[in-house]
CSV table of C-alpha atoms in Angstrom, one decimal:
chain,number,residue,atom,x,y,z
A,1,MET,CA,-139.5,-122.7,138.2
A,2,SER,CA,-139.1,-121.3,141.7
A,3,SER,CA,-140.4,-118.0,142.9
A,4,ARG,CA,-138.3,-115.4,144.8
A,5,ARG,CA,-141.1,-113.3,146.1
A,6,PRO,CA,-142.5,-113.7,149.6
A,7,ASP,CA,-145.6,-115.8,150.2
A,8,SER,CA,-147.5,-112.8,151.4
A,9,PHE,CA,-146.7,-110.6,148.3
A,10,ASP,CA,-149.8,-109.9,146.3
A,11,GLY,CA,-148.1,-107.9,143.5
A,12,LEU,CA,-150.2,-104.7,144.1
A,13,GLY,CA,-152.7,-105.7,141.6
A,14,TYR,CA,-151.0,-108.3,139.5
A,15,ARG,CA,-153.1,-111.2,138.2
A,16,GLY,CA,-152.6,-113.9,140.7
A,17,ARG,CA,-154.3,-115.5,143.7
A,18,GLU,CA,-157.2,-113.0,143.7
A,19,ASP,CA,-157.9,-113.6,139.9
A,20,PRO,CA,-160.8,-116.1,139.5
A,21,THR,CA,-159.0,-117.4,136.3
A,22,PHE,CA,-156.0,-118.4,138.4
A,23,ALA,CA,-156.2,-122.2,138.0
A,24,GLY,CA,-154.1,-123.6,140.8
A,25,GLY,CA,-152.3,-122.7,144.0
A,26,TYR,CA,-148.9,-123.3,145.3
A,27,SER,CA,-147.4,-125.0,148.2
A,28,GLY,CA,-144.1,-123.7,149.5
A,29,ARG,CA,-142.0,-123.2,146.4
A,30,SER,CA,-143.8,-125.7,144.1
A,31,PHE,CA,-146.0,-124.5,141.2
A,32,ASN,CA,-148.1,-126.4,138.7
A,33,ASN,CA,-148.2,-125.8,135.0
A,34,SER,CA,-151.3,-123.5,135.0
A,35,SER,CA,-149.8,-121.3,137.7
A,36,ASN,CA,-146.6,-121.1,135.6
A,37,MET,CA,-148.6,-119.8,132.7
A,38,GLU,CA,-150.1,-117.1,134.9
A,39,LEU,CA,-146.7,-116.3,136.4
A,40,HIS,CA,-145.5,-115.4,132.9
A,41,HIS,CA,-147.7,-112.3,132.9
A,42,TRP,CA,-146.2,-111.3,136.3
A,43,VAL,CA,-142.7,-111.6,135.0
A,44,THR,CA,-143.3,-109.6,131.8
A,45,THR,CA,-145.5,-106.9,133.3
A,46,PRO,CA,-144.1,-105.4,136.6
A,47,PRO,CA,-146.6,-104.5,139.3
A,48,ASP,CA,-147.8,-100.9,139.6
A,49,ILE,CA,-145.8,-98.8,142.0
A,50,PRO,CA,-147.6,-95.8,143.6
A,51,GLY,CA,-146.0,-92.7,142.2
A,52,SER,CA,-144.8,-94.3,138.9
A,53,ARG,CA,-146.5,-93.2,135.7
A,54,ASN,CA,-148.4,-90.7,137.9
A,55,LEU,CA,-150.4,-93.6,139.4
A,56,HIS,CA,-152.0,-93.4,142.8
A,57,PHE,CA,-153.3,-96.0,145.2
A,58,GLY,CA,-156.2,-97.8,143.6
A,59,ASP,CA,-155.0,-97.3,140.0
A,60,SER,CA,-153.5,-100.1,138.0
A,61,THR,CA,-151.8,-100.5,134.7
A,62,PRO,CA,-153.6,-102.7,132.1
A,63,GLN,CA,-151.9,-106.1,131.8
A,64,PHE,CA,-152.6,-106.3,128.1
A,65,GLU,CA,-152.2,-103.2,126.0
A,66,THR,CA,-153.7,-103.1,122.6
A,67,ALA,CA,-151.2,-102.2,119.9
A,68,PRO,CA,-152.3,-99.3,117.8
A,69,ALA,CA,-153.7,-100.3,114.4
A,70,LEU,CA,-151.5,-99.6,111.4
A,71,SER,CA,-153.5,-98.4,108.4
A,72,GLY,CA,-150.5,-98.8,106.1
A,73,ALA,CA,-146.8,-99.0,105.8
A,74,GLY,CA,-146.3,-95.3,105.4
A,75,ASP,CA,-149.2,-94.1,107.5
A,76,ASP,CA,-148.8,-92.5,111.0
A,77,ILE,CA,-149.8,-94.5,114.0
A,78,GLN,CA,-153.2,-93.4,115.2
A,79,SER,CA,-153.6,-93.4,119.0
A,80,ASP,CA,-156.2,-91.9,121.3
A,81,ALA,CA,-153.8,-91.7,124.2
A,82,PRO,CA,-153.9,-88.7,126.5
A,83,PRO,CA,-151.1,-86.1,126.5
A,84,SER,CA,-147.8,-87.3,127.8
A,85,ASP,CA,-147.0,-87.2,131.4
A,86,GLN,CA,-143.9,-85.2,130.7
A,87,LEU,CA,-145.9,-82.5,129.0
A,88,ASN,CA,-148.3,-82.4,132.0
A,89,ARG,CA,-145.5,-82.1,134.5
A,90,PHE,CA,-143.8,-79.4,132.4
A,91,ALA,CA,-147.0,-77.5,131.9
A,92,GLY,CA,-147.8,-77.7,135.7
A,93,PHE,CA,-144.4,-76.4,136.5
A,94,GLY,CA,-144.7,-73.6,134.0
A,95,ILE,CA,-148.1,-72.5,135.3
A,96,GLY,CA,-146.8,-72.3,138.9
A,97,LEU,CA,-143.6,-70.5,137.8
A,98,ALA,CA,-145.7,-68.0,135.8
A,99,SER,CA,-147.8,-67.3,138.9
A,100,LEU,CA,-144.8,-66.8,141.1
A,101,PHE,CA,-143.1,-64.6,138.5
A,102,THR,CA,-146.1,-62.4,138.4
A,103,GLU,CA,-146.5,-62.1,142.2
A,104,ASN,CA,-142.8,-61.3,142.9
A,105,VAL,CA,-141.5,-59.6,139.8
A,106,LEU,CA,-144.1,-58.1,137.5
A,107,ALA,CA,-146.1,-56.9,140.5
A,108,HIS,CA,-143.1,-55.3,142.3
A,109,PRO,CA,-143.5,-51.8,140.7
A,110,CYS,CA,-147.1,-51.7,142.0
A,111,ILE,CA,-145.8,-52.7,145.5
A,112,VAL,CA,-143.1,-50.0,145.4
A,113,PHE,CA,-145.5,-47.2,144.4
A,114,ARG,CA,-148.2,-48.4,146.8
A,115,ARG,CA,-145.8,-48.2,149.7
A,116,GLN,CA,-144.6,-44.8,148.7
A,117,CYS,CA,-148.2,-43.5,148.6
A,118,GLN,CA,-148.9,-45.0,152.0
A,119,VAL,CA,-146.0,-43.3,153.8
A,120,ASN,CA,-146.5,-40.0,152.0
A,121,TYR,CA,-148.6,-38.2,154.6
A,122,HIS,CA,-148.7,-34.8,152.9
A,123,ALA,CA,-149.7,-36.1,149.4
A,124,ARG,CA,-152.6,-34.3,147.8
A,125,PHE,CA,-153.5,-37.1,145.4
A,126,TYR,CA,-154.5,-40.4,146.9
A,127,HIS,CA,-154.3,-42.4,143.7
A,128,LEU,CA,-157.5,-44.4,144.4
A,129,SER,CA,-157.8,-44.9,140.6
A,130,PRO,CA,-155.3,-47.0,138.6
A,131,LEU,CA,-155.2,-44.4,135.9
A,132,THR,CA,-153.7,-41.6,138.1
A,133,ALA,CA,-151.3,-44.1,139.6
A,134,LEU,CA,-150.1,-45.2,136.1
A,135,GLY,CA,-149.4,-41.6,135.1
A,136,VAL,CA,-147.1,-40.9,138.1
A,137,MET,CA,-145.4,-44.3,137.8
A,138,TYR,CA,-144.6,-43.4,134.2
A,139,ASN,CA,-143.2,-40.0,135.3
A,140,ILE,CA,-140.9,-41.7,137.9
A,141,THR,CA,-139.6,-44.2,135.4
A,142,LYS,CA,-139.0,-41.5,132.8
A,143,SER,CA,-137.1,-39.2,135.2
A,144,GLN,CA,-135.1,-41.9,137.1
A,145,GLY,CA,-134.8,-44.8,134.8
A,146,PRO,CA,-136.5,-48.2,134.6
A,147,LYS,CA,-134.9,-49.4,137.8
A,148,ALA,CA,-136.7,-46.9,139.9
A,149,LEU,CA,-139.8,-49.1,140.4
A,150,TRP,CA,-137.9,-52.4,140.8
A,151,LYS,CA,-135.8,-51.2,143.8
A,152,GLY,CA,-135.7,-53.5,146.8
A,153,MET,CA,-136.9,-56.6,144.9
A,154,GLY,CA,-133.9,-58.6,146.1
A,155,SER,CA,-134.6,-57.8,149.7
A,156,THR,CA,-138.2,-59.1,149.4
A,157,PHE,CA,-136.8,-62.5,148.4
A,158,VAL,CA,-134.4,-62.4,151.4
A,159,ILE,CA,-137.4,-61.6,153.7
A,160,GLN,CA,-139.3,-64.6,152.3
A,161,GLY,CA,-136.2,-66.8,152.9
A,162,VAL,CA,-135.8,-65.5,156.5
A,163,THR,CA,-139.5,-66.1,157.2
A,164,LEU,CA,-139.4,-69.6,155.9
A,165,GLY,CA,-136.2,-70.5,157.7
A,166,THR,CA,-137.3,-69.0,161.0
A,167,GLU,CA,-140.6,-70.8,160.8
A,168,GLY,CA,-138.9,-74.1,160.2
A,169,ILE,CA,-136.3,-73.7,163.0
A,170,ILE,CA,-139.0,-72.7,165.6
A,171,SER,CA,-141.2,-75.6,164.6
A,172,GLU,CA,-138.3,-78.0,165.0
A,173,CYS,CA,-137.2,-76.7,168.4
A,174,THR,CA,-140.7,-76.3,169.8
A,175,PRO,CA,-143.9,-78.3,169.9
A,176,LEU,CA,-145.7,-75.6,167.8
A,177,PRO,CA,-147.2,-77.2,164.7
A,178,ARG,CA,-146.0,-75.9,161.4
A,179,GLU,CA,-149.0,-77.5,159.5
A,180,LEU,CA,-152.5,-78.3,160.7
A,181,SER,CA,-153.8,-81.8,160.3
A,182,HIS,CA,-157.3,-82.5,159.1
A,183,LYS,CA,-158.4,-83.4,162.6
A,184,TRP,CA,-157.3,-80.1,164.1
A,185,ASN,CA,-158.4,-78.7,167.5
A,186,PRO,CA,-158.4,-75.2,169.0
A,187,LYS,CA,-155.1,-76.0,170.8
A,188,GLN,CA,-153.4,-76.8,167.5
A,189,ILE,CA,-154.7,-73.7,165.9
A,190,LEU,CA,-153.5,-71.5,168.7
A,191,GLY,CA,-150.1,-73.1,168.6
A,192,HIS,CA,-149.9,-72.7,164.9
A,193,LEU,CA,-150.8,-69.0,165.1
A,194,VAL,CA,-148.3,-68.5,167.9
A,195,LEU,CA,-145.6,-70.0,165.6
A,196,LYS,CA,-146.6,-67.5,162.9
A,197,GLY,CA,-146.5,-64.6,165.3
A,198,LEU,CA,-143.0,-65.6,166.5
A,199,THR,CA,-141.9,-65.8,162.9
A,200,TYR,CA,-143.1,-62.3,162.2
A,201,VAL,CA,-141.3,-61.0,165.3
A,202,VAL,CA,-138.0,-62.4,164.2
A,203,ALA,CA,-138.4,-61.1,160.7
A,204,MET,CA,-139.6,-57.7,161.8
A,205,PRO,CA,-136.3,-55.7,161.8
A,206,PHE,CA,-135.4,-57.2,158.4
A,207,TYR,CA,-138.8,-56.4,157.0
A,208,SER,CA,-138.3,-52.8,158.2
A,209,ALA,CA,-135.0,-52.6,156.3
A,210,SER,CA,-136.6,-54.1,153.2
A,211,LEU,CA,-139.4,-51.6,153.4
A,212,ILE,CA,-137.0,-48.7,153.5
A,213,GLU,CA,-135.2,-50.0,150.4
A,214,THR,CA,-138.5,-50.2,148.4
A,215,VAL,CA,-139.6,-46.6,149.3
A,216,GLN,CA,-136.2,-44.8,149.2
A,217,SER,CA,-135.9,-42.6,146.1
A,218,GLU,CA,-133.6,-44.0,143.4
A,219,ILE,CA,-131.9,-40.5,143.2
A,220,ILE,CA,-130.2,-40.9,146.6
A,221,ARG,CA,-129.7,-44.7,146.7
A,222,ASP,CA,-126.2,-46.1,146.7
A,223,ASN,CA,-127.0,-49.4,144.9
A,224,PRO,CA,-127.4,-51.5,148.0
A,225,GLY,CA,-126.6,-55.3,147.8
A,226,ILE,CA,-129.1,-58.0,148.2
A,227,LEU,CA,-128.0,-58.8,151.8
A,228,ASP,CA,-127.9,-55.2,152.9
A,229,CYS,CA,-131.4,-55.6,154.5
A,230,VAL,CA,-129.9,-58.3,156.7
A,231,LYS,CA,-127.1,-56.0,157.8
A,232,GLU,CA,-129.5,-53.1,158.4
A,233,GLY,CA,-131.8,-55.3,160.3
A,234,MET,CA,-129.1,-56.5,162.6
A,235,GLY,CA,-128.0,-52.9,163.0
A,236,ARG,CA,-131.5,-52.0,164.0
A,237,ILE,CA,-131.6,-54.6,166.6
A,238,MET,CA,-128.2,-53.7,168.2
A,239,GLY,CA,-128.6,-49.9,167.6
A,240,LEU,CA,-125.7,-49.7,165.2
A,241,GLY,CA,-125.3,-48.7,161.6
A,242,VAL,CA,-126.8,-45.6,160.0
A,243,PRO,CA,-127.8,-42.9,162.6
A,244,HIS,CA,-131.5,-42.4,163.0
A,245,SER,CA,-133.7,-39.6,164.2
A,246,LYS,CA,-135.0,-39.4,167.8
A,247,ARG,CA,-138.4,-39.9,166.3
A,248,LEU,CA,-137.5,-43.6,165.5
A,249,LEU,CA,-139.9,-45.9,167.2
A,250,PRO,CA,-138.3,-48.8,169.2
A,251,LEU,CA,-138.7,-52.3,168.0
A,252,TRP,CA,-140.9,-53.3,170.9
A,253,GLY,CA,-143.3,-50.5,169.8
A,254,LEU,CA,-143.7,-52.1,166.4
A,255,LEU,CA,-144.4,-55.6,167.7
A,256,PHE,CA,-148.1,-55.4,168.1
A,257,PRO,CA,-149.0,-53.8,164.7
A,258,THR,CA,-146.5,-56.1,162.9
A,259,VAL,CA,-147.7,-59.3,164.4
A,260,LEU,CA,-151.4,-58.2,164.1
A,261,HIS,CA,-151.0,-57.5,160.4
A,262,GLY,CA,-149.1,-60.7,159.7
A,263,VAL,CA,-151.4,-63.0,161.6
A,264,LEU,CA,-154.6,-61.4,160.2
A,265,HIS,CA,-153.2,-61.6,156.7
A,266,TYR,CA,-152.4,-65.3,157.2
A,267,ILE,CA,-155.9,-66.1,158.7
A,268,ILE,CA,-157.7,-64.3,155.8
A,269,THR,CA,-155.6,-65.9,153.1
A,270,SER,CA,-155.9,-69.4,154.5
A,271,SER,CA,-159.6,-69.2,155.1
A,272,VAL,CA,-160.5,-67.7,151.7
A,273,GLN,CA,-158.1,-70.1,149.9
A,274,LYS,CA,-159.7,-73.1,151.5
A,275,LEU,CA,-163.2,-71.8,150.8
A,276,VAL,CA,-162.5,-71.0,147.1
A,277,LEU,CA,-160.7,-74.3,146.6
A,278,TYR,CA,-163.6,-76.2,148.1
A,279,LEU,CA,-166.1,-74.4,145.9
A,280,LEU,CA,-164.0,-75.0,142.8
A,281,ARG,CA,-163.4,-78.7,143.4
A,282,HIS,CA,-167.0,-79.2,144.5
A,283,ASP,CA,-168.1,-77.9,141.1
A,284,LEU,CA,-165.8,-80.3,139.1
A,285,PRO,CA,-168.1,-83.4,139.2
A,286,LYS,CA,-170.9,-81.3,137.7
A,287,ARG,CA,-168.7,-80.5,134.7
A,288,ALA,CA,-167.6,-84.0,134.1
A,289,GLY,CA,-168.9,-85.5,130.9
A,290,PRO,CA,-168.2,-88.2,128.4
A,291,ASN,CA,-164.7,-88.9,127.5
A,292,SER,CA,-163.4,-86.6,124.7
A,293,SER,CA,-160.3,-84.7,123.9
A,294,SER,CA,-161.9,-81.4,125.2
A,295,ASN,CA,-163.0,-83.1,128.4
A,296,THR,CA,-159.5,-84.5,128.9
A,297,VAL,CA,-158.0,-81.0,128.5
A,298,GLN,CA,-160.5,-79.6,131.0
A,299,ASN,CA,-159.6,-82.4,133.5
A,300,MET,CA,-155.9,-81.5,133.1
A,301,LEU,CA,-156.7,-77.8,133.7
A,302,ASP,CA,-158.8,-78.7,136.8
A,303,ALA,CA,-155.7,-80.4,138.2
A,304,TYR,CA,-153.6,-77.2,138.2
A,305,PHE,CA,-155.7,-74.1,138.2
A,306,PRO,CA,-158.0,-74.4,141.2
A,307,GLU,CA,-155.1,-73.8,143.7
A,308,LEU,CA,-153.8,-70.9,141.7
A,309,ILE,CA,-157.2,-69.3,141.5
A,310,ALA,CA,-157.8,-69.9,145.2
A,311,SER,CA,-154.4,-68.3,146.1
A,312,PHE,CA,-155.1,-65.3,143.8
A,313,ALA,CA,-158.5,-64.7,145.4
A,314,ALA,CA,-157.1,-65.2,148.9
A,315,ASN,CA,-154.3,-62.7,148.5
A,316,LEU,CA,-156.6,-60.2,146.9
A,317,CYS,CA,-159.1,-60.3,149.7
A,318,ALA,CA,-156.4,-60.0,152.4
A,319,ASP,CA,-154.7,-57.1,150.7
A,320,VAL,CA,-157.9,-55.2,150.3
A,321,LEU,CA,-159.2,-55.8,153.8
A,322,LEU,CA,-155.9,-55.0,155.5
A,323,PHE,CA,-155.0,-52.0,153.3
A,324,PRO,CA,-155.7,-49.5,156.1
A,325,LEU,CA,-153.7,-51.4,158.7
A,326,GLU,CA,-150.8,-51.8,156.2
A,327,THR,CA,-150.8,-48.0,155.7
A,328,VAL,CA,-150.4,-47.5,159.5
A,329,LEU,CA,-147.8,-50.2,159.8
A,330,HIS,CA,-145.6,-48.8,157.0
A,331,ARG,CA,-145.7,-45.3,158.4
A,332,LEU,CA,-144.6,-46.6,161.8
A,333,HIS,CA,-141.7,-48.6,160.4
A,334,VAL,CA,-140.4,-45.7,158.2
A,335,GLN,CA,-140.7,-43.0,160.9
A,336,GLY,CA,-137.3,-41.7,162.1
A,337,THR,CA,-135.3,-43.6,159.5
A,338,ARG,CA,-134.4,-40.4,157.5
A,339,THR,CA,-136.0,-41.9,154.4
A,340,ILE,CA,-136.5,-39.7,151.3
A,341,ILE,CA,-139.2,-40.9,148.9
A,342,ASP,CA,-140.4,-39.8,145.5
A,343,ASN,CA,-143.1,-37.2,145.2
A,344,THR,CA,-146.2,-39.3,144.4
A,345,ASP,CA,-148.2,-36.2,143.3
A,346,LEU,CA,-145.9,-35.5,140.3
A,347,GLY,CA,-143.2,-38.0,140.1
A,348,PHE,CA,-140.4,-35.5,139.4
A,349,GLU,CA,-139.3,-34.5,143.0
A,350,VAL,CA,-138.3,-36.1,146.3
A,351,LEU,CA,-139.7,-35.6,149.8
A,352,PRO,CA,-138.5,-36.4,153.3
A,353,ILE,CA,-140.5,-38.4,155.8
A,354,ASN,CA,-140.9,-36.3,159.0
A,355,THR,CA,-143.8,-37.9,160.9
A,356,GLN,CA,-144.0,-37.9,164.7
A,357,TYR,CA,-146.5,-40.6,165.6
A,358,GLU,CA,-146.3,-41.9,169.1
A,359,GLY,CA,-147.7,-45.3,168.3
A,360,MET,CA,-150.3,-47.2,166.5
A,361,SER,CA,-153.4,-45.5,168.0
A,362,ASP,CA,-151.9,-42.1,167.6
A,363,CYS,CA,-151.1,-42.8,163.9
A,364,VAL,CA,-154.7,-43.9,163.3
A,365,ASN,CA,-156.1,-40.8,164.9
A,366,VAL,CA,-153.8,-38.4,163.1
A,367,ILE,CA,-154.6,-40.0,159.7
A,368,ARG,CA,-158.3,-39.9,160.3
A,369,ARG,CA,-158.2,-36.3,161.5
A,370,GLU,CA,-155.8,-34.8,158.9
A,371,GLU,CA,-156.3,-36.9,155.8
A,372,GLY,CA,-159.8,-38.4,156.3
A,373,ILE,CA,-160.9,-42.0,156.0
A,374,LEU,CA,-159.6,-42.2,152.4
A,375,GLY,CA,-156.1,-41.4,153.8
A,376,PHE,CA,-155.9,-45.0,154.8
A,377,TYR,CA,-156.3,-46.0,151.2
A,378,LYS,CA,-153.6,-43.9,149.5
A,379,GLY,CA,-152.3,-45.9,146.5
A,380,PHE,CA,-155.2,-48.2,146.4
A,381,GLY,CA,-155.2,-48.0,142.6
A,382,THR,CA,-152.0,-50.0,142.4
A,383,ILE,CA,-153.9,-53.0,144.0
A,384,VAL,CA,-156.2,-52.9,140.9
A,385,ILE,CA,-153.3,-52.8,138.6
A,386,GLN,CA,-151.4,-55.5,140.4
A,387,TYR,CA,-154.2,-58.1,140.5
A,388,SER,CA,-155.5,-57.2,137.0
A,389,LEU,CA,-152.0,-58.0,135.7
A,390,HIS,CA,-151.9,-61.2,137.7
A,391,ALA,CA,-155.4,-62.3,136.4
A,392,ALA,CA,-154.3,-61.6,132.8
A,393,VAL,CA,-151.1,-63.7,133.2
A,394,LEU,CA,-153.2,-66.6,134.6
A,395,GLN,CA,-155.6,-66.4,131.8
A,396,ILE,CA,-152.9,-66.3,129.1
A,397,THR,CA,-151.1,-69.2,130.8
A,398,LYS,CA,-154.4,-71.2,130.8
A,399,MET,CA,-154.9,-70.5,127.1
A,400,ILE,CA,-151.3,-71.6,126.2
A,401,TYR,CA,-151.7,-74.7,128.3
A,402,SER,CA,-155.0,-75.6,126.6
A,403,THR,CA,-153.4,-75.2,123.2
A,404,LEU,CA,-150.5,-77.5,124.2
A,405,LEU,CA,-152.8,-80.2,125.5
A,406,GLN,CA,-155.1,-80.1,122.5
A,407,ASN,CA,-152.1,-80.3,120.1
A,408,ALA,CA,-150.4,-83.1,122.0
């Protein structure tokens, strides 16, 4: 029997030359009888391929699998095998999808009302508590319909697409790194942050148009399309489209606060995410115990949930720490756009935006002088609602996943 594999092929773990029970060698294409007996196992059991059966380098498939014992002709086959790989992949996909759905869909009403509170400079109620925010959100939904708090959701997805596409194009056309390697240096970090800043600059006019869609009252909206934020953003760049007030700030006046907020948000989220992920994974070996079904379920959960929890904590910290800066940024973007928002005090009326800030520093001074320090935190109660809802969805998903694994 002649072999068709190269002389240097070691089978990625098949029982062959390295096996002490291998009784014989080969010369050229000749094999003795004992090597032919060992070759039978190589023919019947293919070598492990990294990536197949969820294997990684260093893992191997047993060459001989013990058949499950049959207790009787009509009895079920008893097996202690772990849950199927298909169930694991499906559950992992479902967990990630549930998290994305919560961040971008379920949390959107909280984002809409929070932005309306931030740009409402003459509001008497700051809605620092989630209870007062829920009451007004209910009034808005009752008077304008259920779509009132989901407005502008399509444009937020467009902004995410524009941001990702711009970042990819700039990274391909420039030496700026899109990802940081493990052996990073200050030069790579600076280039990476410059890439992020340039991405925010390109997406800035479209972000401004998306912001207006989310805060504009449903009473006067004309059912804009998903791509209207792109058209409005291009019109903002070229000075065309809907006429604006003379109080409209030029785009170059919005560069610094927009880039500052975006870069700081990225730095905080990345740092907190890496820290939380390190702490969670560092704690995993301490929880490892003897093999059991419950321990197997916990291992499967540890494979998916640390990154979701780290992302949750990172976004929460960034949104809380940068809430005052976000308030200033949104007021500057909306000024002079002739935007009419809902009355966040009652939820039954509409109000125009007539601010006259000269820039970022002037906006900060006016808010501090006329509204106090708490004026920077208008609508903060919606942050509590948003992340409480997110935490509840993660916990429910974890319970469902544990049940599926235990029953598998």
